[in-house]
Coordinates of C-alpha atoms in Angstrom, one line a residue:
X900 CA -43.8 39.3 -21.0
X901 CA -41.7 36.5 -21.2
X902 CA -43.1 33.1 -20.9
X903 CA -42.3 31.0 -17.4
X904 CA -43.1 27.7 -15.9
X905 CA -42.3 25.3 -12.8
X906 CA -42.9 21.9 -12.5
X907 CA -44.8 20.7 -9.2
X908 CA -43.1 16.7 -9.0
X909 CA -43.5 14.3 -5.8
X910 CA -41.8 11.4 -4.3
X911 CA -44.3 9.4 -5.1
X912 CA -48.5 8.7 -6.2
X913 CA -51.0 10.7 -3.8
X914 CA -48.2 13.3 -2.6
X915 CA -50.9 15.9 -3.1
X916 CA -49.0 17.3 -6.7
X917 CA -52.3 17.9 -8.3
X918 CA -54.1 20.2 -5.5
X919 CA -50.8 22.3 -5.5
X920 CA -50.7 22.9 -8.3
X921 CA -54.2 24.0 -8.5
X922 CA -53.6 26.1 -5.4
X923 CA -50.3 27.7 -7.1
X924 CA -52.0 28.5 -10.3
X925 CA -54.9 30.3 -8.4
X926 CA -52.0 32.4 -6.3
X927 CA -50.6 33.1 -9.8
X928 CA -54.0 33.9 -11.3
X929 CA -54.8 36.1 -8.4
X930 CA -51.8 38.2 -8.4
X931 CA -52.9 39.3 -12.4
X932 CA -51.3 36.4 -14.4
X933 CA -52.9 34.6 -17.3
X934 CA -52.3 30.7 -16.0
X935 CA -52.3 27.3 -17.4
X936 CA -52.0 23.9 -16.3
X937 CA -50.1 21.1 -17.8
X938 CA -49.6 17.5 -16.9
X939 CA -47.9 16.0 -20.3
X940 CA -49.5 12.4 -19.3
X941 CA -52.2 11.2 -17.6
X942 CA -53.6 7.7 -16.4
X943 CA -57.4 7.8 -15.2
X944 CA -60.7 6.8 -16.0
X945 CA -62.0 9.7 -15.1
X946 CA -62.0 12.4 -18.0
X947 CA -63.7 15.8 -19.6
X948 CA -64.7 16.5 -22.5
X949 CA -63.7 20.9 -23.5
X950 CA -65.0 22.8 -25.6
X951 CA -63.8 21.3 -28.7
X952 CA -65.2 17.8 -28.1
X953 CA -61.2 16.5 -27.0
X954 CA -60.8 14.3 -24.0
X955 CA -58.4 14.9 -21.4
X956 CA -58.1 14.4 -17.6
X957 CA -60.1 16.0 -14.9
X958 CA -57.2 16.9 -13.0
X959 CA -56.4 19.5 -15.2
X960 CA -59.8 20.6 -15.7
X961 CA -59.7 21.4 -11.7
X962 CA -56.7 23.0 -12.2
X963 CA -57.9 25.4 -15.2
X964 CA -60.9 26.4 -13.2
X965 CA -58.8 27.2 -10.1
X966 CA -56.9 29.8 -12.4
X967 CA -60.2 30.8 -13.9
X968 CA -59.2 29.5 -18.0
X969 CA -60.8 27.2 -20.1
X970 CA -60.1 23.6 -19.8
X971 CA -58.8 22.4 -22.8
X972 CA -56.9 19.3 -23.9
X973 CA -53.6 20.5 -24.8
X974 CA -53.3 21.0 -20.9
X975 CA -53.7 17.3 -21.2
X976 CA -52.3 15.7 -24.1
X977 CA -51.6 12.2 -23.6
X978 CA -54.3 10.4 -21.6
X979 CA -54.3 6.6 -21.2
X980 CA -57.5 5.5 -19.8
X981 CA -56.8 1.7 -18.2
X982 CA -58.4 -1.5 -19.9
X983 CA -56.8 -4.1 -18.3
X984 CA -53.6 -4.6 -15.9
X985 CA -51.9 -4.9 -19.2
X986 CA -53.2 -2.2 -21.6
X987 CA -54.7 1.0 -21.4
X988 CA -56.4 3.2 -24.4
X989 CA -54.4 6.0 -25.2
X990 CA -56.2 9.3 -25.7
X991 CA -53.9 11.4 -27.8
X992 CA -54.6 15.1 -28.1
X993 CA -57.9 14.7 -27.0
X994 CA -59.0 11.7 -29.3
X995 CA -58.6 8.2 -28.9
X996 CA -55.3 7.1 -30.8
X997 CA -55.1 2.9 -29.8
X998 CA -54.7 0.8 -27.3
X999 CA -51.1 -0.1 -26.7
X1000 CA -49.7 -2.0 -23.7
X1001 CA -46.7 -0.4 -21.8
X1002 CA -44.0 -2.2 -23.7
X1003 CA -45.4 -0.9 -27.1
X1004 CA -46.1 2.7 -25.6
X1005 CA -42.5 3.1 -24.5
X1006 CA -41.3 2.1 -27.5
X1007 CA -43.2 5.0 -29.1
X1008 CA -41.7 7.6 -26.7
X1009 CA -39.8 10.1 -29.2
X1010 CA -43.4 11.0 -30.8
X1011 CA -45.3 11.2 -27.3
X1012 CA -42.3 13.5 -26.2
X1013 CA -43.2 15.5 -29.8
X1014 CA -47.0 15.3 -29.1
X1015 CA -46.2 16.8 -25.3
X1016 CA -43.9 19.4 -26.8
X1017 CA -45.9 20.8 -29.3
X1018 CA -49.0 21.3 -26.5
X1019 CA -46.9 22.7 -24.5
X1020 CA -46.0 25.4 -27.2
X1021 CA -49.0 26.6 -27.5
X1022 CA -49.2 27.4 -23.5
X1023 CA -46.1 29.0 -24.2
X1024 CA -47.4 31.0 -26.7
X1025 CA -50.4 32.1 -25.2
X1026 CA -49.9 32.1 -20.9
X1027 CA -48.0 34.0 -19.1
X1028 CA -47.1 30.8 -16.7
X1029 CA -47.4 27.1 -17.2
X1030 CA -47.8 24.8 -14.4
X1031 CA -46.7 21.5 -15.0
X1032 CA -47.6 18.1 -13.0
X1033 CA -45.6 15.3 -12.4
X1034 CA -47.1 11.5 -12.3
X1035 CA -46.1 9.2 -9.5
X1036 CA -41.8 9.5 -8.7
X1037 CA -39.1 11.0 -10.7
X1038 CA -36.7 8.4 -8.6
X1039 CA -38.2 5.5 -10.9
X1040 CA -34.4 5.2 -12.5
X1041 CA -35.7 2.6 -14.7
X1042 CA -37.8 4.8 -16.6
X1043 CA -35.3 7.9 -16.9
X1044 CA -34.9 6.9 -20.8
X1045 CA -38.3 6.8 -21.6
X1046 CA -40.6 9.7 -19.3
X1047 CA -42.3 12.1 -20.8
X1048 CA -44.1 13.0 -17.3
X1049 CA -41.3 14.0 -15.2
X1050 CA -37.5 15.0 -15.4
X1051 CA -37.9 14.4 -18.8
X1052 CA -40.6 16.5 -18.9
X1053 CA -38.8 19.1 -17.1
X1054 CA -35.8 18.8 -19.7
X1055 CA -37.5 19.0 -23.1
X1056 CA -38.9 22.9 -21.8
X1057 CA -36.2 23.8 -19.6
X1058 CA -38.7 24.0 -16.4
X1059 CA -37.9 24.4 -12.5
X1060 CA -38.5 21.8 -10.4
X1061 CA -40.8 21.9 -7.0
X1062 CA -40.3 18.4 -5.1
X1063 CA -43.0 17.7 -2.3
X1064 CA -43.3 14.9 0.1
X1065 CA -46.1 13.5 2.2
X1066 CA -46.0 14.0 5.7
X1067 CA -49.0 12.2 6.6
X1068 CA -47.7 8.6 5.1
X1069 CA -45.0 8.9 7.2
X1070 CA -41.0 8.6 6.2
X1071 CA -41.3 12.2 4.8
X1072 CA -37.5 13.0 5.2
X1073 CA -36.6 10.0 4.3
X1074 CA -38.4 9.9 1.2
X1075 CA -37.5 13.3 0.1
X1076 CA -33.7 12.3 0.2
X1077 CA -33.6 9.4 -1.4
X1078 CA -35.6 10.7 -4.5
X1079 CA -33.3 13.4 -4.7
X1080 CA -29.9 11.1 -4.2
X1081 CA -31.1 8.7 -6.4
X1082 CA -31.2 11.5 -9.8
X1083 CA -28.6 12.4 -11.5
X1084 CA -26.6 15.3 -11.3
X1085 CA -28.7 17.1 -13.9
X1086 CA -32.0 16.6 -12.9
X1087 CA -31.4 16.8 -9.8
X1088 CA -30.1 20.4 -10.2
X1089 CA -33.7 21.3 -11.4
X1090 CA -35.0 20.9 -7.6
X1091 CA -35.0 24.5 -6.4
X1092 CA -36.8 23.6 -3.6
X1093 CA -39.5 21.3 -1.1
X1094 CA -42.5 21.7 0.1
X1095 CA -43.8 19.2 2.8
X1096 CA -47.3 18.2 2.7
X1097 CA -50.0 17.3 5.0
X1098 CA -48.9 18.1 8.5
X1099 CA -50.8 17.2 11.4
X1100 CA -49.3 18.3 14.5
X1101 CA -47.3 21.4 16.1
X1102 CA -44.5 22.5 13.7
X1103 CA -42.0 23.4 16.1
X1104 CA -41.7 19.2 16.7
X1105 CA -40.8 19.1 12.8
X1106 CA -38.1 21.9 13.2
X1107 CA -35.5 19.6 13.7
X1108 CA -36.3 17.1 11.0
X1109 CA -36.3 19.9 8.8
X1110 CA -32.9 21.2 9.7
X1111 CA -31.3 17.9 10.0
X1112 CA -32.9 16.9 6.3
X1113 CA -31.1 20.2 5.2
X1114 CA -27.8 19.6 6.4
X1115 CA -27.8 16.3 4.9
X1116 CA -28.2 17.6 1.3
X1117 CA -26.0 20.5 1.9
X1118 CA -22.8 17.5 3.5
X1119 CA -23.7 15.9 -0.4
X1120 CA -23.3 19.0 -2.1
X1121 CA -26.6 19.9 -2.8
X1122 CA -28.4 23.2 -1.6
X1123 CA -32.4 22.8 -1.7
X1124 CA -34.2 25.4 0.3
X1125 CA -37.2 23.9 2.2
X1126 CA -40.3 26.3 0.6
X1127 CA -42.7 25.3 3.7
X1128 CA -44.7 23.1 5.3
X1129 CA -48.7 23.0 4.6
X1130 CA -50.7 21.7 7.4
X1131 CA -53.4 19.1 6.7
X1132 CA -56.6 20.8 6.1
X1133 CA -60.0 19.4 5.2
X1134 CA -60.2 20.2 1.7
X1135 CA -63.2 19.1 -1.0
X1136 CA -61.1 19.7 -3.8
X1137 CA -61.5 16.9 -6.4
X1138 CA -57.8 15.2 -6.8
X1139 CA -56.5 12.3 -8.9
X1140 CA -56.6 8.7 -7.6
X1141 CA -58.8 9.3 -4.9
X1142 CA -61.9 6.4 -5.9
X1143 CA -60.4 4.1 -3.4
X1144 CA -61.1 6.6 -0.6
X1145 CA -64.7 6.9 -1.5
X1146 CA -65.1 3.4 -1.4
X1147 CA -63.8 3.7 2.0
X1148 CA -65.7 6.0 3.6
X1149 CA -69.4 5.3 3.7
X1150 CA -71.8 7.9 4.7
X1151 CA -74.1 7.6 7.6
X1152 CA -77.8 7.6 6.9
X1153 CA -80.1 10.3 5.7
X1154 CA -83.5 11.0 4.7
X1155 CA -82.3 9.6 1.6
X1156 CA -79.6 7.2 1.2
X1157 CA -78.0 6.4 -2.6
X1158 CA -76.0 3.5 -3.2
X1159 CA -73.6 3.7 -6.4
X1160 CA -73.0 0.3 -7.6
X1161 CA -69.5 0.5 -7.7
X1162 CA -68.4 -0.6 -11.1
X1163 CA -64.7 -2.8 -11.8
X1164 CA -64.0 0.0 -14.8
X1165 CA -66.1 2.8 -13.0
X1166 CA -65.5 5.9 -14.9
X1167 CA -66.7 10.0 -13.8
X1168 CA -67.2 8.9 -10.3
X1169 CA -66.8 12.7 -9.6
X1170 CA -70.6 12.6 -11.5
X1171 CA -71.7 12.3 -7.9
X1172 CA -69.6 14.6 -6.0
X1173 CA -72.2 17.4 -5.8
X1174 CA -74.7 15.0 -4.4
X1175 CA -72.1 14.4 -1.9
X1176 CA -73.0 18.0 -0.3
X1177 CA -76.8 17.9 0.0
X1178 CA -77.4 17.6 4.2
X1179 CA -80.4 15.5 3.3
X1180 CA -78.5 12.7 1.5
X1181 CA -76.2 9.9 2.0
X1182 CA -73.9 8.8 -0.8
X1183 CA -72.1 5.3 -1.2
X1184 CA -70.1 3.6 -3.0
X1185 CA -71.0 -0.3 -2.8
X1186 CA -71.3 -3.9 -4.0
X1187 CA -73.3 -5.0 -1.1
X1188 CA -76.0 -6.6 -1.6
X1189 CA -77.8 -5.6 1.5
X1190 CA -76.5 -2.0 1.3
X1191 CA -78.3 -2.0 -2.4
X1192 CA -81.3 -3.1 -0.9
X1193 CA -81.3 -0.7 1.6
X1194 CA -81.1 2.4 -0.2
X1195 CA -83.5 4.6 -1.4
X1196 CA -81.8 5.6 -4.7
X1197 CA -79.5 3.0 -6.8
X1198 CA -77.1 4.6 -9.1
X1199 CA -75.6 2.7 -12.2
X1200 CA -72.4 4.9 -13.0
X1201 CA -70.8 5.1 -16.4
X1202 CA -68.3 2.8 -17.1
X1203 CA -64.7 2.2 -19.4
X1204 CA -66.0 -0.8 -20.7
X1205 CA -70.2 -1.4 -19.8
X1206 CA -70.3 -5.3 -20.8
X1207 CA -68.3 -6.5 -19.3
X1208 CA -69.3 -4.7 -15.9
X1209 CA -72.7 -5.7 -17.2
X1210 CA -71.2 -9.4 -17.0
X1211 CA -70.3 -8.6 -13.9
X1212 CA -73.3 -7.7 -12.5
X1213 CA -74.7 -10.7 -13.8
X1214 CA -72.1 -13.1 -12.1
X1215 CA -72.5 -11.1 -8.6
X1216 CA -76.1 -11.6 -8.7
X1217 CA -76.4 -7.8 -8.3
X1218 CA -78.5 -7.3 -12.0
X1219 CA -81.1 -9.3 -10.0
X1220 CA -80.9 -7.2 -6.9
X1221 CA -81.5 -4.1 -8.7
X1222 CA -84.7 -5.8 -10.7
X1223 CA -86.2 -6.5 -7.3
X1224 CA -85.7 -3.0 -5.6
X1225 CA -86.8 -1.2 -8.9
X1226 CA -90.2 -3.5 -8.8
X1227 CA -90.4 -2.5 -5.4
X1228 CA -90.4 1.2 -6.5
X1229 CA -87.0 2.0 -5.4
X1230 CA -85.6 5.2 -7.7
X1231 CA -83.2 3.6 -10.4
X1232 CA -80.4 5.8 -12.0
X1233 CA -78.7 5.3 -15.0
X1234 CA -75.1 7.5 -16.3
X1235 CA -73.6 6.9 -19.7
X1236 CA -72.6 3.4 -19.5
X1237 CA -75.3 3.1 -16.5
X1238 CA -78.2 4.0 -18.9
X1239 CA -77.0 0.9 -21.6
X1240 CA -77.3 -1.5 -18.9
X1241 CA -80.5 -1.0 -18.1
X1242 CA -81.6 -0.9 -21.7
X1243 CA -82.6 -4.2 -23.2
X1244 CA -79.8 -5.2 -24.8
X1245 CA -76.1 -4.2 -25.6
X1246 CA -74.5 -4.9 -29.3
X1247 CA -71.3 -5.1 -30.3
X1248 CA -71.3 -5.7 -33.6
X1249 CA -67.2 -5.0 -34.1
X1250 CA -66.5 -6.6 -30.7
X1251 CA -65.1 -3.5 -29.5
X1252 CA -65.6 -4.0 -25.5
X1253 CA -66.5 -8.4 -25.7
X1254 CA -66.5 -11.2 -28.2
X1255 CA -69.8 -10.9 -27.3
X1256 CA -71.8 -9.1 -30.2
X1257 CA -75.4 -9.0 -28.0
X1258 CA -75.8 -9.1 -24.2
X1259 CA -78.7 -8.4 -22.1
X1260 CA -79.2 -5.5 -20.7
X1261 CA -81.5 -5.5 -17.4
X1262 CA -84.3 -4.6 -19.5
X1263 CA -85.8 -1.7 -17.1
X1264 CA -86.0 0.6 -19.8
X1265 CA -86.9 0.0 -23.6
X1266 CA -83.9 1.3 -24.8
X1267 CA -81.3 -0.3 -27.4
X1268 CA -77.6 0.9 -27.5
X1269 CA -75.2 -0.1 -30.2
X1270 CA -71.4 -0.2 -29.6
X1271 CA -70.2 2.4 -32.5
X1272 CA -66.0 2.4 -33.8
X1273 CA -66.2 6.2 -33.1
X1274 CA -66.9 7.6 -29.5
X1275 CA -69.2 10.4 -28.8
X1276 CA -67.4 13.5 -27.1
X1277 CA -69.7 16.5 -26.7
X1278 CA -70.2 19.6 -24.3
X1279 CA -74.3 19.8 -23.7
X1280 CA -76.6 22.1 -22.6
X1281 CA -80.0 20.7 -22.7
X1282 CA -83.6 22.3 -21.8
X1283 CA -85.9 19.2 -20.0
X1284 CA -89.0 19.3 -21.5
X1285 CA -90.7 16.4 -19.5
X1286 CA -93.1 17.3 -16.5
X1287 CA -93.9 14.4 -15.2
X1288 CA -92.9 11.5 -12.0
X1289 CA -89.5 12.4 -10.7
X1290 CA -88.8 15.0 -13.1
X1291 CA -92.7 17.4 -12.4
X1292 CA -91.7 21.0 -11.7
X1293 CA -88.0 20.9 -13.6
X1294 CA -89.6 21.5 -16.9
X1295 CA -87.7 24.2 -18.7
X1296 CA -84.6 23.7 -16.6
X1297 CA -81.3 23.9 -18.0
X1298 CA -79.1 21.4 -17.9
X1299 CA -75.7 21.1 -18.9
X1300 CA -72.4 18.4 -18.5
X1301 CA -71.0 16.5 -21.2
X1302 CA -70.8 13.1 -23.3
X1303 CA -68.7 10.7 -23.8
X1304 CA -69.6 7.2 -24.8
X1305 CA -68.9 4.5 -27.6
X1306 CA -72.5 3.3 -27.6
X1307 CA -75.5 5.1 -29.5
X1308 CA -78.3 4.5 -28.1
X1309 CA -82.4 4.2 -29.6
X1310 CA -85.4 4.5 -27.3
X1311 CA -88.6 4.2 -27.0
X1312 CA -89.1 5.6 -23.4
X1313 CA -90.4 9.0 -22.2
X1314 CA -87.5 11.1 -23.6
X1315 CA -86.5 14.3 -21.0
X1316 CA -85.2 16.6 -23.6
X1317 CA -86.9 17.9 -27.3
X1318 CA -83.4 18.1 -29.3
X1319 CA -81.9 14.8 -28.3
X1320 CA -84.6 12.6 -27.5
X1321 CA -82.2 9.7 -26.5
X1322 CA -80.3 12.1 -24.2
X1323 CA -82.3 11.1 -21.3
X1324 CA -85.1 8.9 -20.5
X1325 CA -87.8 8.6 -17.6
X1326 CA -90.0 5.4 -17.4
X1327 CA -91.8 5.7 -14.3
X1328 CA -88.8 5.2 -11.2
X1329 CA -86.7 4.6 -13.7
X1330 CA -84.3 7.8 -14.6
X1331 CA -81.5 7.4 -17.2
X1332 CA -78.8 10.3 -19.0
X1333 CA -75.8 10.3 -21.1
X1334 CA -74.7 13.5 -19.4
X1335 CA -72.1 13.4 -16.8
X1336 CA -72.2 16.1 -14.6
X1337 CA -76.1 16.1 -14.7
X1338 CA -76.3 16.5 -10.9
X1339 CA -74.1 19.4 -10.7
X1340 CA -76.6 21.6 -11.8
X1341 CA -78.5 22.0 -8.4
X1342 CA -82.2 23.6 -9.6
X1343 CA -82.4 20.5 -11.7
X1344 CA -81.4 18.0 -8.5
X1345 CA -83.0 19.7 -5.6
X1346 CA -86.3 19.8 -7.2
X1347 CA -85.2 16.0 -8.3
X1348 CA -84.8 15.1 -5.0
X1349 CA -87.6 16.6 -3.6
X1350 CA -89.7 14.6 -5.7
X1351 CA -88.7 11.6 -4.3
X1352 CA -88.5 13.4 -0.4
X1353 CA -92.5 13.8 -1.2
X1354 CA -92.8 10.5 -2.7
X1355 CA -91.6 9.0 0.5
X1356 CA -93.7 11.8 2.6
X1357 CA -90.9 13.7 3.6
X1358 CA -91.2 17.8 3.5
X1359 CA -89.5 19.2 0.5
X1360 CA -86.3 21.3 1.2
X1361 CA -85.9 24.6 -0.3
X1362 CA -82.5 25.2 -0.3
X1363 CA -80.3 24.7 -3.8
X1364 CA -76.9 23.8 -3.2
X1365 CA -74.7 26.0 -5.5
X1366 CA -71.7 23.3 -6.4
X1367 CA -70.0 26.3 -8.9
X1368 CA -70.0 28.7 -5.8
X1369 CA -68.9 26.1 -3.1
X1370 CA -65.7 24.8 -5.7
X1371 CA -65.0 28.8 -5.7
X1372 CA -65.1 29.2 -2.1
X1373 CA -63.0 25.9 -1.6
X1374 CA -60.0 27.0 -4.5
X1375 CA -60.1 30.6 -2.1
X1376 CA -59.7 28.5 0.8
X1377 CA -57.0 26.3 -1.1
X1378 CA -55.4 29.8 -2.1
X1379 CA -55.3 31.5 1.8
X1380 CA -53.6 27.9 3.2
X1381 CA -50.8 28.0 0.8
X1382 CA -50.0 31.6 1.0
X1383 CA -49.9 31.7 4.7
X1384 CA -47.9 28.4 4.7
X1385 CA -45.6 28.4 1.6
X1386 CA -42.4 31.1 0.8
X1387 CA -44.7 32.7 -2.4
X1388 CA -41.6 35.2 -3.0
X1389 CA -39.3 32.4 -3.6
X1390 CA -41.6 30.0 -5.8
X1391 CA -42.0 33.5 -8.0
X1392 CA -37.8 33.6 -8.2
X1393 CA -38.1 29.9 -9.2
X1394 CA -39.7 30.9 -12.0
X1395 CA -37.6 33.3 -13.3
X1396 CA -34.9 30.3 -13.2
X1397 CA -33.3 28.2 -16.3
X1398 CA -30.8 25.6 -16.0
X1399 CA -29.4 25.2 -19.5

């Protein structure tokens, strides 16, 4: 079977490229096709580790498991991981390569176009169909010479183009004009067709838009079948670029309410989707002081760079705030760069995230962690072998998510697991883990939240929210809208297409 592809591009960031793609690659995987995803470059903090201990995006890692295939980080070859406005660390094949700013990164585009050819090969050597992502607009004219993410993307596999707008911003038609006046002839004769996202509303009042946008393009020359419309639906599929939404949207209260300090280089917020789902809990994200003190729960996330959103913490006042409420017996939490922080101290002894070689830690656990030159990328499955506090009745639960941190850390607390005793800690309300994902696995967090339900004197709930099951059910869901919305025969005869 010969090998085809099509490339899901947008007019712009937060078009909704990501979830199609994840909904056309379950369509593909449905109807008997081995699928994989591909976005050539990525920029997020938030990132995986597969199977081989390689880094790549999560955005791809929600598109493999929509098409039921391994994750892996030739789906995602170049990631660059923000460290400033100016610079970003650039994870190349799954390992970090250097930090480069944008100036020195596009001067190094002919090998990041080889690096993002050769992944691609081996998709095409092992997939019946590649889906490819774009990254914000292929209209950015000034980057034409040097992308790797979209038309050039598109031109160094000979891929089919899908162009989708957002509705919901408003300025669809306009936007989806302009981007496709503003190419050149040759890219813009790999658009084979629009999709047009997010619509609220009844679509006979979009009819006319439609046609009119259509006779525009076909008075230049150009003839680019509308594929559909899909109508806004509430969908709890994780997407790219979406943080600034959660900080948005604050949860009423619950039983129990959990406040995630919301870091400046926050990384794996999605850690904390899962928890998202339980009726009994409220989830936000926050630097208020008084919402801190408020909550039952206070989260330290991991972090892209933990000093200096240690220092932070420090200047805000907020490493004080959590000292109080954790003397007060409020439940601390601790992920990745969240557990260093509350250790006693943080060294850098090859200045790596500060000039700083020691900073203090909140000292709420008696834990050291030393800032390494090589990062720590594993997959982990872990059995918890502590009984006690928060954690009584989850001995001999499985746990499993993944690593990835700079810092090694020593202990001398309570450890929670027998192979890697500083894995995981538990000092009395304290609770700290290197592995994101830990709260996915719901035997582990229901009976972890019942514990503090009964510690509070509320009733225990018997009911173990199945996150595996309900991404399943959502990716269906995903599957049913864009079939009954989009023209699924004519995306299939895009594929067959090549433009050489």
């Amino acid at each position: 079977m010969r090998h085809k592809k099509i490339m899901i591009q947008g007019t712009g960031s937060s078009t909704g490229k990501s979830v199609i793609v994840a909904g056309l690659a379950r369509i593909f995987y449905k109807d008997g096709n081995k699928v994989a995803p591909y976005k050539s470059q990525n920029m997020a903090l938030n990132s995986y580790i597969d199977e081989d201990g390689l880094e790549m995006g999560r955005a791809q890692v929600v598109q493999a498991e929509a098409c039921n295939t391994p994750p892996r980080a030739y789906m995602n070859p170049i990631l660059m991981k923000p460290n400033s406005d100016n610079d970003s660390q650039i994870i190349l094949e799954g390992i970090p390569y250097k930090n480069m700013n944008a100036k020195e990164y596009f001067k190094n585009t002919e090998y990041f176009k080889s690096i993002a050819l050769k992944n691609y090969k081996i998709i095409e050597d092992n997939y019946d169909i590649g889906i490819l992502e774009g990254g914000g607009s292929p209209a950015e004219m000034n980057l034409r010479d040097v992308d790797l993410v979209n038309m050039g993307m598109a031109e160094l596999i000979d891929s089919p183009v899908i162009l989708v707008g957002d509705i919901e911003r408003g300025g669809v038609f306009a936007s989806l004009y302009g981007t496709v006046l503003m190419l050149d002839e040759k890219d813009r004769k790999r658009i084979k067709g629009i999709i047009i996202n997010k619509f609220r509303g009844d679509i006979d009042l979009l009819t006319p838009g439609i046609e009119d946008l259509t006779n525009r393009l076909l008075q230049a020359g150009i003839d680019i079948p509308i594929l559909g419309v899909i109508p806004w639906v509430p969908l709890n599929i994780e997407e790219e670029d979406v943080l600034t939404n959660k900080f948005g949207k604050n949860q009423e209260k619950n039983d129990l309410n959990i406040a995630v300090i919301r870091l400046d280089k926050m990384s794996n917020y999605t850690d904390f989707d899962a928890l998202s789902y339980y009726r009994d809990l409220s989830l936000n994200f926050t630097l208020s002081k008084s919402e801190i003190c408020e909550a039952d729960i206070i989260i330290i996330p991991g972090s892209k760079n933990t000093i200096q959103d240690l220092i932070k913490l420090k200047q805000l006042g907020i490493d004080k705030i959590i000292i109080e409420q954790s003397k007060k017996g409020k439940i601390i939490v601790g992920i990745c760069g969240g557990y260093q922080i509350l250790g006693k101290e943080i060294l850098d002894p090859h200045m790596i995230e500060s000039k700083d070689k020691v900073i203090k830690g909140l000292g709420l656990l008696d834990v050291t962690t030393t800032m390494e030159k090589e990062k720590q990328t594993f997959q982990t499955t872990e059995i918890i072998t502590n009984n006690t506090g928060l954690l009584k009745g989850c001995m001999g639960c499985s746990v499993s998510g993944y690593e990835i941190h700079q810092g090694v850390t020593e202990s001398k607390e309570s450890s929670i697991f027998k192979n890697k005793p500083n894995l995981g800690v538990l000092k009395d309300n304290v609770f700290a883990t290197y592995i994101h994902g830990v709260f996915d696995n719901s035997i582990f967090t229901r009976t972890f939240i019942n514990n503090i339900r009964i510690s509070k004197g509320l009733e225990p709930i018997d009911d173990y929210f199945d996150f595996e099951k309900f991404k399943v059910d959502e990716y269906d869901k995903w599957e049913n809208t864009l079939r009954n919305s989009l023209d699924i025969e004519k995306i299939y005869e895009i594929l067959e297409k090549k433009e050489k």
